[in-house]
Amino acid sequence: MKRILLAVCGLSPQVITETLYALHQQGRMPDAIRILTTREGKAACNASLLNPVDGEYYRFLREYGLDYRSIDFQPHHLCCVTDASGQEIDDISDEEQNELFLQACMETAFELTRDPDCAVFFSIA
């Protein structure tokens, strides 16, 4: 069964590696990671999480002896929530943006759980 970590992330990308640590300790490492975020969150994830040289994600993999190819997670898996005009939202600062983010979470979770051979771990921090 394929395991996917679906996580929401703001300006603290370390929640992703903390979630991975918890899953690793339970013997449930994901096969894929998908992140829902804002424009600012996407920039933070790219800078501090997915930098191949000193990013926290790659540091986590090295520390636990995991091959980066064993988990399907690339920068294009950072999904930035957009408004009705297709503009990436900067932050969740009002009710409309909150609803957009919630809708994106529900749609993504629905899409990923359609496959009966797929387990989805949803991290909301």
JSON list of C-alpha atoms in Angstrom, two decimals:
[
{"chain": "A", "resi": 1, "resn": "MET", "atom": "CA", "xyz": [0.00, 0.00, 0.00]},
{"chain": "A", "resi": 2, "resn": "LYS", "atom": "CA", "xyz": [1.33, 3.41, -0.98]},
{"chain": "A", "resi": 3, "resn": "ARG", "atom": "CA", "xyz": [1.66, 5.94, 1.85]},
{"chain": "A", "resi": 4, "resn": "ILE", "atom": "CA", "xyz": [1.39, 9.66, 1.20]},
{"chain": "A", "resi": 5, "resn": "LEU", "atom": "CA", "xyz": [2.04, 12.46, 3.66]},
{"chain": "A", "resi": 6, "resn": "LEU", "atom": "CA", "xyz": [-0.27, 15.38, 2.92]},
{"chain": "A", "resi": 7, "resn": "ALA", "atom": "CA", "xyz": [0.70, 18.33, 5.07]},
{"chain": "A", "resi": 8, "resn": "VAL", "atom": "CA", "xyz": [-0.13, 21.97, 5.43]},
{"chain": "A", "resi": 9, "resn": "CYS", "atom": "CA", "xyz": [2.79, 24.24, 6.07]},
{"chain": "A", "resi": 10, "resn": "GLY", "atom": "CA", "xyz": [3.18, 27.92, 6.82]},
{"chain": "A", "resi": 11, "resn": "LEU", "atom": "CA", "xyz": [6.37, 29.71, 7.71]},
{"chain": "A", "resi": 12, "resn": "SER", "atom": "CA", "xyz": [7.71, 26.87, 9.88]},
{"chain": "A", "resi": 13, "resn": "PRO", "atom": "CA", "xyz": [8.78, 24.09, 7.51]},
{"chain": "A", "resi": 14, "resn": "GLN", "atom": "CA", "xyz": [10.31, 22.14, 10.39]},
{"chain": "A", "resi": 15, "resn": "VAL", "atom": "CA", "xyz": [6.83, 20.73, 11.06]},
{"chain": "A", "resi": 16, "resn": "ILE", "atom": "CA", "xyz": [7.40, 18.56, 7.97]},
{"chain": "A", "resi": 17, "resn": "THR", "atom": "CA", "xyz": [10.58, 16.98, 9.30]},
{"chain": "A", "resi": 18, "resn": "GLU", "atom": "CA", "xyz": [8.98, 16.63, 12.75]},
{"chain": "A", "resi": 19, "resn": "THR", "atom": "CA", "xyz": [6.09, 14.75, 11.14]},
{"chain": "A", "resi": 20, "resn": "LEU", "atom": "CA", "xyz": [8.51, 12.61, 9.14]},
{"chain": "A", "resi": 21, "resn": "TYR", "atom": "CA", "xyz": [10.38, 11.79, 12.35]},
{"chain": "A", "resi": 22, "resn": "ALA", "atom": "CA", "xyz": [7.15, 10.66, 14.04]},
{"chain": "A", "resi": 23, "resn": "LEU", "atom": "CA", "xyz": [6.21, 8.51, 11.03]},
{"chain": "A", "resi": 24, "resn": "HIS", "atom": "CA", "xyz": [9.73, 7.08, 10.86]},
{"chain": "A", "resi": 25, "resn": "GLN", "atom": "CA", "xyz": [9.59, 6.11, 14.54]},
{"chain": "A", "resi": 26, "resn": "GLN", "atom": "CA", "xyz": [6.29, 4.30, 13.89]},
{"chain": "A", "resi": 27, "resn": "GLY", "atom": "CA", "xyz": [7.71, 2.47, 10.85]},
{"chain": "A", "resi": 28, "resn": "ARG", "atom": "CA", "xyz": [5.36, 4.35, 8.50]},
{"chain": "A", "resi": 29, "resn": "MET", "atom": "CA", "xyz": [7.63, 6.39, 6.27]},
{"chain": "A", "resi": 30, "resn": "PRO", "atom": "CA", "xyz": [5.69, 7.83, 3.34]},
{"chain": "A", "resi": 31, "resn": "ASP", "atom": "CA", "xyz": [6.37, 6.99, -0.28]},
{"chain": "A", "resi": 32, "resn": "ALA", "atom": "CA", "xyz": [5.37, 10.51, -1.32]},
{"chain": "A", "resi": 33, "resn": "ILE", "atom": "CA", "xyz": [4.95, 13.95, 0.23]},
{"chain": "A", "resi": 34, "resn": "ARG", "atom": "CA", "xyz": [2.55, 16.68, -0.85]},
{"chain": "A", "resi": 35, "resn": "ILE", "atom": "CA", "xyz": [2.49, 20.09, 0.82]},
{"chain": "A", "resi": 36, "resn": "LEU", "atom": "CA", "xyz": [-0.29, 22.68, 0.74]},
{"chain": "A", "resi": 37, "resn": "THR", "atom": "CA", "xyz": [0.92, 26.16, 1.55]},
{"chain": "A", "resi": 38, "resn": "THR", "atom": "CA", "xyz": [0.84, 29.88, 0.78]},
{"chain": "A", "resi": 39, "resn": "ARG", "atom": "CA", "xyz": [3.23, 31.85, -1.42]},
{"chain": "A", "resi": 40, "resn": "GLU", "atom": "CA", "xyz": [5.32, 32.81, 1.61]},
{"chain": "A", "resi": 41, "resn": "GLY", "atom": "CA", "xyz": [5.20, 29.26, 2.95]},
{"chain": "A", "resi": 42, "resn": "LYS", "atom": "CA", "xyz": [6.35, 27.91, -0.41]},
{"chain": "A", "resi": 43, "resn": "ALA", "atom": "CA", "xyz": [9.34, 30.26, -0.36]},
{"chain": "A", "resi": 44, "resn": "ALA", "atom": "CA", "xyz": [10.19, 29.18, 3.20]},
{"chain": "A", "resi": 45, "resn": "CYS", "atom": "CA", "xyz": [9.95, 25.49, 2.27]},
{"chain": "A", "resi": 46, "resn": "ASN", "atom": "CA", "xyz": [12.15, 25.92, -0.78]},
{"chain": "A", "resi": 47, "resn": "ALA", "atom": "CA", "xyz": [14.76, 27.87, 1.19]},
{"chain": "A", "resi": 48, "resn": "SER", "atom": "CA", "xyz": [15.01, 25.87, 4.41]},
{"chain": "A", "resi": 49, "resn": "LEU", "atom": "CA", "xyz": [13.51, 22.47, 3.66]},
{"chain": "A", "resi": 50, "resn": "LEU", "atom": "CA", "xyz": [14.28, 21.54, 0.05]},
{"chain": "A", "resi": 51, "resn": "ASN", "atom": "CA", "xyz": [17.71, 23.06, -0.43]},
{"chain": "A", "resi": 52, "resn": "PRO", "atom": "CA", "xyz": [19.70, 19.96, -1.53]},
{"chain": "A", "resi": 53, "resn": "VAL", "atom": "CA", "xyz": [22.87, 21.17, 0.20]},
{"chain": "A", "resi": 54, "resn": "ASP", "atom": "CA", "xyz": [21.65, 22.15, 3.66]},
{"chain": "A", "resi": 55, "resn": "GLY", "atom": "CA", "xyz": [17.88, 21.77, 3.61]},
{"chain": "A", "resi": 56, "resn": "GLU", "atom": "CA", "xyz": [16.29, 20.20, 6.66]},
{"chain": "A", "resi": 57, "resn": "TYR", "atom": "CA", "xyz": [14.52, 17.52, 4.57]},
{"chain": "A", "resi": 58, "resn": "TYR", "atom": "CA", "xyz": [17.79, 16.29, 3.10]},
{"chain": "A", "resi": 59, "resn": "ARG", "atom": "CA", "xyz": [19.50, 16.53, 6.49]},
{"chain": "A", "resi": 60, "resn": "PHE", "atom": "CA", "xyz": [16.74, 14.33, 7.94]},
{"chain": "A", "resi": 61, "resn": "LEU", "atom": "CA", "xyz": [17.20, 11.76, 5.17]},
{"chain": "A", "resi": 62, "resn": "ARG", "atom": "CA", "xyz": [20.96, 11.64, 5.69]},
{"chain": "A", "resi": 63, "resn": "GLU", "atom": "CA", "xyz": [20.61, 11.38, 9.47]},
{"chain": "A", "resi": 64, "resn": "TYR", "atom": "CA", "xyz": [18.32, 8.34, 9.18]},
{"chain": "A", "resi": 65, "resn": "GLY", "atom": "CA", "xyz": [20.10, 6.72, 6.24]},
{"chain": "A", "resi": 66, "resn": "LEU", "atom": "CA", "xyz": [17.18, 7.17, 3.83]},
{"chain": "A", "resi": 67, "resn": "ASP", "atom": "CA", "xyz": [17.63, 7.46, 0.08]},
{"chain": "A", "resi": 68, "resn": "TYR", "atom": "CA", "xyz": [16.04, 10.63, -1.28]},
{"chain": "A", "resi": 69, "resn": "ARG", "atom": "CA", "xyz": [14.80, 8.60, -4.27]},
{"chain": "A", "resi": 70, "resn": "SER", "atom": "CA", "xyz": [12.68, 6.43, -1.96]},
{"chain": "A", "resi": 71, "resn": "ILE", "atom": "CA", "xyz": [10.26, 9.34, -1.33]},
{"chain": "A", "resi": 72, "resn": "ASP", "atom": "CA", "xyz": [8.53, 11.18, -4.16]},
{"chain": "A", "resi": 73, "resn": "PHE", "atom": "CA", "xyz": [9.01, 14.78, -3.01]},
{"chain": "A", "resi": 74, "resn": "GLN", "atom": "CA", "xyz": [10.18, 17.58, -5.26]},
{"chain": "A", "resi": 75, "resn": "PRO", "atom": "CA", "xyz": [9.71, 21.37, -5.27]},
{"chain": "A", "resi": 76, "resn": "HIS", "atom": "CA", "xyz": [6.72, 21.01, -7.63]},
{"chain": "A", "resi": 77, "resn": "HIS", "atom": "CA", "xyz": [4.96, 19.05, -4.86]},
{"chain": "A", "resi": 78, "resn": "LEU", "atom": "CA", "xyz": [4.64, 22.30, -2.90]},
{"chain": "A", "resi": 79, "resn": "CYS", "atom": "CA", "xyz": [1.14, 23.35, -3.89]},
{"chain": "A", "resi": 80, "resn": "CYS", "atom": "CA", "xyz": [0.38, 26.99, -3.29]},
{"chain": "A", "resi": 81, "resn": "VAL", "atom": "CA", "xyz": [-3.30, 27.76, -2.75]},
{"chain": "A", "resi": 82, "resn": "THR", "atom": "CA", "xyz": [-4.65, 30.28, -5.25]},
{"chain": "A", "resi": 83, "resn": "ASP", "atom": "CA", "xyz": [-7.54, 32.71, -5.26]},
{"chain": "A", "resi": 84, "resn": "ALA", "atom": "CA", "xyz": [-10.37, 32.87, -7.82]},
{"chain": "A", "resi": 85, "resn": "SER", "atom": "CA", "xyz": [-8.13, 34.72, -10.28]},
{"chain": "A", "resi": 86, "resn": "GLY", "atom": "CA", "xyz": [-5.33, 32.16, -10.01]},
{"chain": "A", "resi": 87, "resn": "GLN", "atom": "CA", "xyz": [-3.05, 34.32, -7.86]},
{"chain": "A", "resi": 88, "resn": "GLU", "atom": "CA", "xyz": [-1.12, 32.54, -5.13]},
{"chain": "A", "resi": 89, "resn": "ILE", "atom": "CA", "xyz": [-2.29, 33.74, -1.73]},
{"chain": "A", "resi": 90, "resn": "ASP", "atom": "CA", "xyz": [0.43, 35.34, 0.42]},
{"chain": "A", "resi": 91, "resn": "ASP", "atom": "CA", "xyz": [-1.05, 34.35, 3.74]},
{"chain": "A", "resi": 92, "resn": "ILE", "atom": "CA", "xyz": [-4.31, 33.31, 5.33]},
{"chain": "A", "resi": 93, "resn": "SER", "atom": "CA", "xyz": [-5.37, 36.71, 6.56]},
{"chain": "A", "resi": 94, "resn": "ASP", "atom": "CA", "xyz": [-9.14, 36.74, 6.12]},
{"chain": "A", "resi": 95, "resn": "GLU", "atom": "CA", "xyz": [-12.14, 34.44, 6.00]},
{"chain": "A", "resi": 96, "resn": "GLU", "atom": "CA", "xyz": [-12.09, 34.14, 2.20]},
{"chain": "A", "resi": 97, "resn": "GLN", "atom": "CA", "xyz": [-8.46, 32.96, 2.17]},
{"chain": "A", "resi": 98, "resn": "ASN", "atom": "CA", "xyz": [-9.21, 30.58, 5.03]},
{"chain": "A", "resi": 99, "resn": "GLU", "atom": "CA", "xyz": [-12.05, 29.06, 3.00]},
{"chain": "A", "resi": 100, "resn": "LEU", "atom": "CA", "xyz": [-9.81, 28.77, -0.09]},
{"chain": "A", "resi": 101, "resn": "PHE", "atom": "CA", "xyz": [-7.21, 26.94, 1.95]},
{"chain": "A", "resi": 102, "resn": "LEU", "atom": "CA", "xyz": [-9.77, 24.62, 3.52]},
{"chain": "A", "resi": 103, "resn": "GLN", "atom": "CA", "xyz": [-11.25, 23.86, 0.10]},
{"chain": "A", "resi": 104, "resn": "ALA", "atom": "CA", "xyz": [-7.78, 23.03, -1.28]},
{"chain": "A", "resi": 105, "resn": "CYS", "atom": "CA", "xyz": [-7.16, 20.70, 1.68]},
{"chain": "A", "resi": 106, "resn": "MET", "atom": "CA", "xyz": [-10.44, 18.89, 1.16]},
{"chain": "A", "resi": 107, "resn": "GLU", "atom": "CA", "xyz": [-10.02, 18.58, -2.63]},
{"chain": "A", "resi": 108, "resn": "THR", "atom": "CA", "xyz": [-6.46, 17.29, -2.32]},
{"chain": "A", "resi": 109, "resn": "ALA", "atom": "CA", "xyz": [-7.38, 14.81, 0.41]},
{"chain": "A", "resi": 110, "resn": "PHE", "atom": "CA", "xyz": [-10.33, 13.59, -1.67]},
{"chain": "A", "resi": 111, "resn": "GLU", "atom": "CA", "xyz": [-8.13, 13.15, -4.74]},
{"chain": "A", "resi": 112, "resn": "LEU", "atom": "CA", "xyz": [-5.43, 11.23, -2.85]},
{"chain": "A", "resi": 113, "resn": "THR", "atom": "CA", "xyz": [-7.87, 8.97, -1.00]},
{"chain": "A", "resi": 114, "resn": "ARG", "atom": "CA", "xyz": [-9.70, 7.86, -4.15]},
{"chain": "A", "resi": 115, "resn": "ASP", "atom": "CA", "xyz": [-7.12, 5.12, -4.59]},
{"chain": "A", "resi": 116, "resn": "PRO", "atom": "CA", "xyz": [-8.03, 2.23, -2.25]},
{"chain": "A", "resi": 117, "resn": "ASP", "atom": "CA", "xyz": [-4.37, 1.13, -2.23]},
{"chain": "A", "resi": 118, "resn": "CYS", "atom": "CA", "xyz": [-3.24, 4.44, -0.80]},
{"chain": "A", "resi": 119, "resn": "ALA", "atom": "CA", "xyz": [-3.01, 5.50, 2.85]},
{"chain": "A", "resi": 120, "resn": "VAL", "atom": "CA", "xyz": [-2.89, 9.24, 3.45]},
{"chain": "A", "resi": 121, "resn": "PHE", "atom": "CA", "xyz": [-1.39, 10.78, 6.57]},
{"chain": "A", "resi": 122, "resn": "PHE", "atom": "CA", "xyz": [-2.71, 14.35, 6.89]},
{"chain": "A", "resi": 123, "resn": "SER", "atom": "CA", "xyz": [-0.65, 16.68, 9.04]},
{"chain": "A", "resi": 124, "resn": "ILE", "atom": "CA", "xyz": [-2.25, 19.95, 10.04]},
{"chain": "A", "resi": 125, "resn": "ALA", "atom": "CA", "xyz": [0.10, 22.11, 12.07]}
]
